[in-house]
Coordinates of C-alpha atoms and ligand atoms in Angstrom, one line a residue:
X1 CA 0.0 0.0 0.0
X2 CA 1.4 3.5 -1.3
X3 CA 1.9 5.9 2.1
X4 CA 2.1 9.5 2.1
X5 CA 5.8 9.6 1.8
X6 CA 5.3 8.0 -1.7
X7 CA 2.9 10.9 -2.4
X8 CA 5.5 13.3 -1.0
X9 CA 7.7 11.6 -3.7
X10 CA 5.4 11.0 -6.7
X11 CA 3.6 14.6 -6.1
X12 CA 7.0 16.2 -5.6
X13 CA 6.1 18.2 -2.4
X14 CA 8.2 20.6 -0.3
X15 CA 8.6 19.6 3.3
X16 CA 6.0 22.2 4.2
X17 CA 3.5 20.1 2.0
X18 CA 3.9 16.8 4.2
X19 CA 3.6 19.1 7.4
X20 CA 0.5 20.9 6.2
X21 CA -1.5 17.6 5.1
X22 CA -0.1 15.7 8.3
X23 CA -1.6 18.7 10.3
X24 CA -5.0 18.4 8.2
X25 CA -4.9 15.3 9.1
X26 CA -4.1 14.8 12.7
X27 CA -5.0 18.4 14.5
X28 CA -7.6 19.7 11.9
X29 CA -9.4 16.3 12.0
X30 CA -10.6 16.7 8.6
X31 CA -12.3 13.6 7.3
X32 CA -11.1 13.0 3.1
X33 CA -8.5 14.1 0.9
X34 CA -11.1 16.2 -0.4
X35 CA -11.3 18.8 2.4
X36 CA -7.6 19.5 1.5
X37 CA -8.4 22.3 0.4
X38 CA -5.3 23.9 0.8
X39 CA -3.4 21.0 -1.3
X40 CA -3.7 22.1 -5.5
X41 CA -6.7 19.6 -7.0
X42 CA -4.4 17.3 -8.8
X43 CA -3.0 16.4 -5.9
X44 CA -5.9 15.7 -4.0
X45 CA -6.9 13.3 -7.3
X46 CA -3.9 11.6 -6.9
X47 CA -4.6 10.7 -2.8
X48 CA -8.3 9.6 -4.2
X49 CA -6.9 7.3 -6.5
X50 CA -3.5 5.9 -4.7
X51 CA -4.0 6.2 -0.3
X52 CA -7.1 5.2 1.4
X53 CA -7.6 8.1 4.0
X54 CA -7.4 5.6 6.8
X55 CA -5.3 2.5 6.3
X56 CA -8.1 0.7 8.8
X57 CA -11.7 0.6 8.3
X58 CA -14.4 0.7 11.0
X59 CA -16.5 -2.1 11.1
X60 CA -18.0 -1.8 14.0
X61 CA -18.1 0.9 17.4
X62 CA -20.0 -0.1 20.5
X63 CA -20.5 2.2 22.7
X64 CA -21.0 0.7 26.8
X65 CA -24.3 1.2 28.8
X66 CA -22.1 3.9 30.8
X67 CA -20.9 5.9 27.8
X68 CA -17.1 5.1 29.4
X69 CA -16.2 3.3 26.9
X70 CA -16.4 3.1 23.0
X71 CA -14.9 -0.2 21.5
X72 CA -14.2 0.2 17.4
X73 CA -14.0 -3.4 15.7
X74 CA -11.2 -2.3 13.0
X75 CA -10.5 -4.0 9.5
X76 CA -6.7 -4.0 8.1
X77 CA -6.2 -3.8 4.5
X78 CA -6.0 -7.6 4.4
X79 CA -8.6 -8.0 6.0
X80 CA -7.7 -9.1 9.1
X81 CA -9.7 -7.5 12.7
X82 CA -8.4 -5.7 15.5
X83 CA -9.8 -3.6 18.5
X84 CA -9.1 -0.3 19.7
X85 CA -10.9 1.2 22.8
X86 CA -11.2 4.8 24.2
X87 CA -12.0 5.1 27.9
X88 CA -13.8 8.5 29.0
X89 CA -12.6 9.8 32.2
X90 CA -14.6 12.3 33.7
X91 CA -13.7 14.5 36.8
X92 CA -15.7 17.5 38.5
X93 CA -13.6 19.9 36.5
X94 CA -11.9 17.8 34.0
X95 CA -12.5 15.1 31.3
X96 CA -9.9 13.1 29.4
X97 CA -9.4 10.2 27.4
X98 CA -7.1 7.1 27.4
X99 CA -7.1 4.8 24.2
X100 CA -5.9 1.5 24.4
X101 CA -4.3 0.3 21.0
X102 CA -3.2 -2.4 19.8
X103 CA 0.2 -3.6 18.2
X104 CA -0.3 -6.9 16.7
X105 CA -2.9 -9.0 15.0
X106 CA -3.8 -11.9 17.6
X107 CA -0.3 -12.9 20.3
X108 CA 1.9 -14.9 19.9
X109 CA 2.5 -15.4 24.0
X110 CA 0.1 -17.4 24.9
X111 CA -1.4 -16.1 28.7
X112 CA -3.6 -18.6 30.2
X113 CA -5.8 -16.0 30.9
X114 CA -6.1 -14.1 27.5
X115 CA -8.7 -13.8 25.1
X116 CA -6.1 -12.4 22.8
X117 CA -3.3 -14.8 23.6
X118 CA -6.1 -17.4 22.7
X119 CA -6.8 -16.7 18.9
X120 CA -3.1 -17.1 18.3
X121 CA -0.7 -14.7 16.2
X122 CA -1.4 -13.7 12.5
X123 CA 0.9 -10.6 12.2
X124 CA 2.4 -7.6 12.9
X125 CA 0.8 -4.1 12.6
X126 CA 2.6 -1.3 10.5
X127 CA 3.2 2.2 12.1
X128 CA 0.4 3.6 10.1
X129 CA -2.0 0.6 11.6
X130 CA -1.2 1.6 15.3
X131 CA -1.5 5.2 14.6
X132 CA -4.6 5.4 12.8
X133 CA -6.1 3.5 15.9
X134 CA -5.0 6.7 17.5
X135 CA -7.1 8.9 14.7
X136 CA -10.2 7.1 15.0
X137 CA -10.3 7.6 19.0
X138 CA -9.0 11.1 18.8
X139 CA -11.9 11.7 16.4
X140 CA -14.3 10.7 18.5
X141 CA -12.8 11.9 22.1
X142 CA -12.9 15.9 20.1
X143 CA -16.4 14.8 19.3
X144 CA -17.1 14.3 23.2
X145 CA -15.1 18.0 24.0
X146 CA -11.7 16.2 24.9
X147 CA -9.3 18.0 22.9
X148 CA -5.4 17.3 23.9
X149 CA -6.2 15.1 26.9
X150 CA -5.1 12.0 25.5
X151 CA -3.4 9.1 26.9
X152 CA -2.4 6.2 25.3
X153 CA -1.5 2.6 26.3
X154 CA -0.2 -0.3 24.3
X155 CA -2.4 -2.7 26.3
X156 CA -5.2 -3.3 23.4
X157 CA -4.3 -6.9 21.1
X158 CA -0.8 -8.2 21.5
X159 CA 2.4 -7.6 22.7
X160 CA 4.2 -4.5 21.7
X161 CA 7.7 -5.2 22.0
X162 CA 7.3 -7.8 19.8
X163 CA 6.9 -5.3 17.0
X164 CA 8.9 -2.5 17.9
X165 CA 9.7 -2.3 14.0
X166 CA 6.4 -0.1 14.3
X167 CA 5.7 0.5 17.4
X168 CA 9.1 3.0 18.1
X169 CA 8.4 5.0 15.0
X170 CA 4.6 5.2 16.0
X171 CA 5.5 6.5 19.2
X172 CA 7.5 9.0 18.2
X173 CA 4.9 10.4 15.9
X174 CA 2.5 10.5 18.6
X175 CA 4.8 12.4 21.0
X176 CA 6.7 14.7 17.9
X177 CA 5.6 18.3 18.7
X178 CA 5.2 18.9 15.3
X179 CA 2.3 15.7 14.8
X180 CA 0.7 14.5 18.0
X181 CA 2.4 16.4 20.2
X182 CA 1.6 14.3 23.1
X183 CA 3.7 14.6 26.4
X184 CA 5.7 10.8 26.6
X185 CA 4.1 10.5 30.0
X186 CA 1.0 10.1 28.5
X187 CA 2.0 7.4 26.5
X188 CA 2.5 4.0 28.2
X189 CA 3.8 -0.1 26.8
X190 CA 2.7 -2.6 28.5
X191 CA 4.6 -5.9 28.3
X192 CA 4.2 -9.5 29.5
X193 CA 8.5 -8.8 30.2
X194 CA 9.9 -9.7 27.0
X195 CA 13.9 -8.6 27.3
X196 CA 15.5 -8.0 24.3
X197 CA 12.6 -5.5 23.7
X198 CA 13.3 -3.9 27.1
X199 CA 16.5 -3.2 26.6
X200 CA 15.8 -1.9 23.1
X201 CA 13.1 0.5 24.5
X202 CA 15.0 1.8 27.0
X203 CA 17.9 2.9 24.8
X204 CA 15.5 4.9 22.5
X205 CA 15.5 7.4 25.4
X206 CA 11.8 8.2 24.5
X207 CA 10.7 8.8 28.3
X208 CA 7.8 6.8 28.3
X209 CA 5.9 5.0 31.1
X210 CA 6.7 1.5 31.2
X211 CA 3.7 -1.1 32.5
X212 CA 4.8 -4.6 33.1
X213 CA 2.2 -7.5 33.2
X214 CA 3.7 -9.2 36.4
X215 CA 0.0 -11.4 37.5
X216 CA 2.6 -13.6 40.0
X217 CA 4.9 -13.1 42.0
X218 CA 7.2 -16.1 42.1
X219 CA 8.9 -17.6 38.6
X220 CA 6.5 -21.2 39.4
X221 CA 3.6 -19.2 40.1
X222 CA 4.3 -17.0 36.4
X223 CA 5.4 -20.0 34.3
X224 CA 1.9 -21.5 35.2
X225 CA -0.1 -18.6 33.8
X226 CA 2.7 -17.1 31.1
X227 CA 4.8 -19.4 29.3
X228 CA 7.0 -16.4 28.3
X229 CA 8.4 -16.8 32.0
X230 CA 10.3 -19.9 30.8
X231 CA 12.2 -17.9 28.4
X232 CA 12.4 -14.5 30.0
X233 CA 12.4 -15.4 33.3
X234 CA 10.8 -13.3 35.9
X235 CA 14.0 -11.6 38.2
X236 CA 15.7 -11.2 34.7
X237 CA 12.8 -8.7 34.0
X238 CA 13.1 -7.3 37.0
X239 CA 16.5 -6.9 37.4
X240 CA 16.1 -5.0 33.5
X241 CA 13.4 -2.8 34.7
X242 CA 15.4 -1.0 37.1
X243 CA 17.2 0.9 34.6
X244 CA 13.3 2.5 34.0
X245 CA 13.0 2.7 37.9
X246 CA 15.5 5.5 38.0
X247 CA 13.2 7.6 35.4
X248 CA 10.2 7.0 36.0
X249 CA 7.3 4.5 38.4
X250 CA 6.8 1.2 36.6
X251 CA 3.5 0.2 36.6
X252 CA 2.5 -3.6 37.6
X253 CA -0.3 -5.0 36.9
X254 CA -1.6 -8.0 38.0
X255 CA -4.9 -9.6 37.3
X256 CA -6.4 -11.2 40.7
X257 CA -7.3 -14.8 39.9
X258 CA -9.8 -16.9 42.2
X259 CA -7.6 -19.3 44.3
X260 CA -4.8 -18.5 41.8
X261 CA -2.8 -16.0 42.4
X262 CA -4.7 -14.3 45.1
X263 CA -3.7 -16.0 48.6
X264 CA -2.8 -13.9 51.6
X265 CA 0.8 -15.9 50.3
X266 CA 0.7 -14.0 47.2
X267 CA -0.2 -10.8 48.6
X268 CA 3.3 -11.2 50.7
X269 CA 5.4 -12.5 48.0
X270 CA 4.6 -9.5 45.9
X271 CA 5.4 -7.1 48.7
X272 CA 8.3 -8.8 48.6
X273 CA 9.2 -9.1 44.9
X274 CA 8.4 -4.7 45.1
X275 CA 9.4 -3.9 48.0
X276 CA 12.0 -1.0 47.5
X277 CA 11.2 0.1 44.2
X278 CA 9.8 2.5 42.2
X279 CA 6.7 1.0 41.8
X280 CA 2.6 1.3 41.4
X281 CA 0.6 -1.6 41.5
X282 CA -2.3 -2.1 39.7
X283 CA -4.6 -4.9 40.4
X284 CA -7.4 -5.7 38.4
X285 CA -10.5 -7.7 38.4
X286 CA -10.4 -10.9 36.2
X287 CA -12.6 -10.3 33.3
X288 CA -12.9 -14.1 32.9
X289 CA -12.2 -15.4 29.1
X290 CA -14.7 -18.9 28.0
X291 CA -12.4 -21.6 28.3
X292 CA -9.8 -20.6 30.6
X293 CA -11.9 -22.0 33.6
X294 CA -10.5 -18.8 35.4
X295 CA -12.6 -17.0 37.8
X296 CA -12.7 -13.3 39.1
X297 CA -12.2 -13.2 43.3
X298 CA -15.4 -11.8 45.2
X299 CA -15.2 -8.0 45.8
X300 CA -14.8 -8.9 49.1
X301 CA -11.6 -10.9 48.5
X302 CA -10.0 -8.3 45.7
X303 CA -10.5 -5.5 48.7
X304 CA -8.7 -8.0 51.3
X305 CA -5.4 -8.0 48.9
X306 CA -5.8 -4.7 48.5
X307 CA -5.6 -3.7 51.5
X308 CA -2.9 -6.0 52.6
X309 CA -0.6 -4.4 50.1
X310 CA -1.4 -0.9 51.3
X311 CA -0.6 -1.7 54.8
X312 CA 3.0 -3.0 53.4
X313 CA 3.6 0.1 51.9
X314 CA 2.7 -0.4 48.6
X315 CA 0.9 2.6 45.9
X316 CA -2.0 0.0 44.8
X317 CA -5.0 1.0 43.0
X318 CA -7.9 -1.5 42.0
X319 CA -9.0 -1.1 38.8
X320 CA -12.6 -0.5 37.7
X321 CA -13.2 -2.5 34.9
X322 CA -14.8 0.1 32.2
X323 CA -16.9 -1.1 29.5
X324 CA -17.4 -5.0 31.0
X325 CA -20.8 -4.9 28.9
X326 CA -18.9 -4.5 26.1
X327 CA -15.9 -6.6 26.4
X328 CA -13.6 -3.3 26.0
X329 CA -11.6 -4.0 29.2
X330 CA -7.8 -5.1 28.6
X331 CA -7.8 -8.4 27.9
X332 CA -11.3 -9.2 26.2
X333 CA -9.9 -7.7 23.1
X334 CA -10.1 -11.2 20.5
X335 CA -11.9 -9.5 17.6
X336 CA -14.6 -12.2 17.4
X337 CA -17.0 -10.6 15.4
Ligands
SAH1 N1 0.8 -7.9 25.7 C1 0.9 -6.8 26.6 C2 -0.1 -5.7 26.3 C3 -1.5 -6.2 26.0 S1 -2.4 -7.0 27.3 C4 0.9 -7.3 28.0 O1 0.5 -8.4 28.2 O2 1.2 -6.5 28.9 C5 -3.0 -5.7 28.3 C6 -3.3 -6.0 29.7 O3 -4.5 -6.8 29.8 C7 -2.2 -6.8 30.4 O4 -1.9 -6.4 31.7 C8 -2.8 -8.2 30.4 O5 -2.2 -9.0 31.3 C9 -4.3 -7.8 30.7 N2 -5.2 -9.0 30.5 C10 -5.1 -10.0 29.7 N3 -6.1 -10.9 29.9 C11 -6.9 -10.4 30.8 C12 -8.1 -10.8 31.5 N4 -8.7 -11.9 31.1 N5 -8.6 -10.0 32.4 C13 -8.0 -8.9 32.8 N6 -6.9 -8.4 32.2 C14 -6.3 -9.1 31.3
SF4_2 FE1 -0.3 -11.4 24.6 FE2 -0.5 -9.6 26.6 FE3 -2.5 -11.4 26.1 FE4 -0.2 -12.3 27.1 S1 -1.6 -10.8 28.1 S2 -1.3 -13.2 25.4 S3 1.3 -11.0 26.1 S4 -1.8 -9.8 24.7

């Protein structure tokens, strides 16, 4: 598929050309080639005939009961399906936006607990892919009167340091004062704690918030529930991610799993495994996945571990799991329709 750099080529533009229909694009939300109106007519013939506006096509948007949550069922160019979600925060004086993208087509990692990990890997999303995810939310949050109060998480379909072919350049679009223009706190990977791609991250300097997917504690407890542990074992990770500790909190999440991972035990052992560092936790609810035979802990049990954490000194939030009726929360994302 021809990209706009081949029209920058083909159509001969200045610099200032790319800029101006980038900026069209991206900050003036126009919606065709057509309302270019600023680019001469032959040129806008040209797009028409050669560049689909949007590399992905909506399928689908669901909006939850809520209105927290807007899922968007998206179609590649091959047609192949992938998910994109924007969650709608709203506070007495303010109201942002965080949109979950994704960086893959299916995973190829396998969590017990994922609906992704269960449909298995088809391929890797291009740059444009996982930044046109970020269009079609954007779109929609301006719609709803969020305008520049955007955050974005690499937490939709599959694992993004697995494809950090496109997921680098995407991120530096998304945070390039000239495109985006998004502050690299806002933007955040999430990773089941694959190394090589750590270690590439980091040396990008990009000053981005880092999320690891920890779910256990102890390297038996983790090998049970992420085969990734067998080959990028779990105080390996650790021992990476305190490069990142020096710049910035990591984020852990970990999914509380009935009479799994949930135990008094495992509410030490991750004191433990934490304790020290420059670290948030974030637990959240099990959205349970058909087949898995996993369940989510009673309230009462997920405000037990909670709390235990807290009193050992640990930042823990629980996570309210947005758009449940809708299978938008992390995790649910499988593209089934
Ligand atoms: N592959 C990356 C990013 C995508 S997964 C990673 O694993 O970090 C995004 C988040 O959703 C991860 O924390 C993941 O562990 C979580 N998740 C996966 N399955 C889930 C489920 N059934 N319920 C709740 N969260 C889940
Ligand atoms: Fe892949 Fe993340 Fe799901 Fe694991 S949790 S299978 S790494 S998407």
């Amino acid at each position: 598929m021809e990209t706009l750099l081949d029209a920058a080529r083909e159509l001969q533009w200045k610099p200032f050309r790319l800029r101006q229909v980038h900026h069209a694009r991206e900050t003036e939300l126009v919606s065709g080639w057509d309302q270019m109106t600023s680019l001469p007519q032959k040129d806008r013939e040209w797009l028409n005939g050669h560049i689909p506006f949007d590399c992905l096509k909506v399928m689908k948007s669901e909006i939850s009961e809520d209105g927290t949550a807007i899922k968007w069922l998206l179609e590649t160019g091959d047609k192949k399906r992938i998910e994109t979600v924007l969650l709608i925060h709203t506070a007495p004086t303010k109201k942002w936006g965080t949109v979950c993208i994704s960086s893959q087509i299916g995973c190829p990692m396998k969590c017990a607990f994922c609906a992704t990990g269960k449909m298995g890997f088809f391929r890797n999303l291009t740059a444009d892919e996982v930044l046109d995810q970020f269009l079609i939310a954007k779109r929609e949050a301006a719609k709803q009167g969020i305008v520049g109060n955007l955050n974005v998480v690499f937490m939709g379909m599959g694992e993004p340091l697995l494809n950090l072919e496109a997921v680098i350049p995407a991120i530096k679009v998304l945070i390039d004062p000239k495109r985006y223009s998004l502050s690299p706190t806002r933007v955040t990977v999430s990773t089941s704690g694959i190394l090589p791609g750590l270690k590439r991250l980091f040396d990008e300097k990009l000053n981005i918030g880092l999320a690891l997917s920890l779910h256990a504690s102890t390297h038996e407890l983790r090998l049970k529930l992420m085969p990734a542990n067998a080959v990028y074992p779990l105080d390996e990770v650790m021992k990476e991610i305190r490069k990142w500790e020096k710049k910035t909190e990591v984020l852990y999440e970990y999914i509380l799993i009935e009479g799994v991972n949930d135990s008094p035990k495992d509410a030490r052992d991750l004191l433990k495994l934490l304790k020290g560092r420059n670290a948030k936790i974030n637990l959240i609810p099990l959205n349970p996945v058909e087949g898995t035979g996993f369940r989510r802990p009673a309230a009462r049990a997920m405000m037990g571990f909670l709390r235990l954490l807290e009193e050992g000194g640990l930042a823990v939030t629980l996570r309210h799991t947005k758009g449940d009726d809708i299978k938008a929360a992390c995790g649910q994302l499988n593209a089934r329709n």
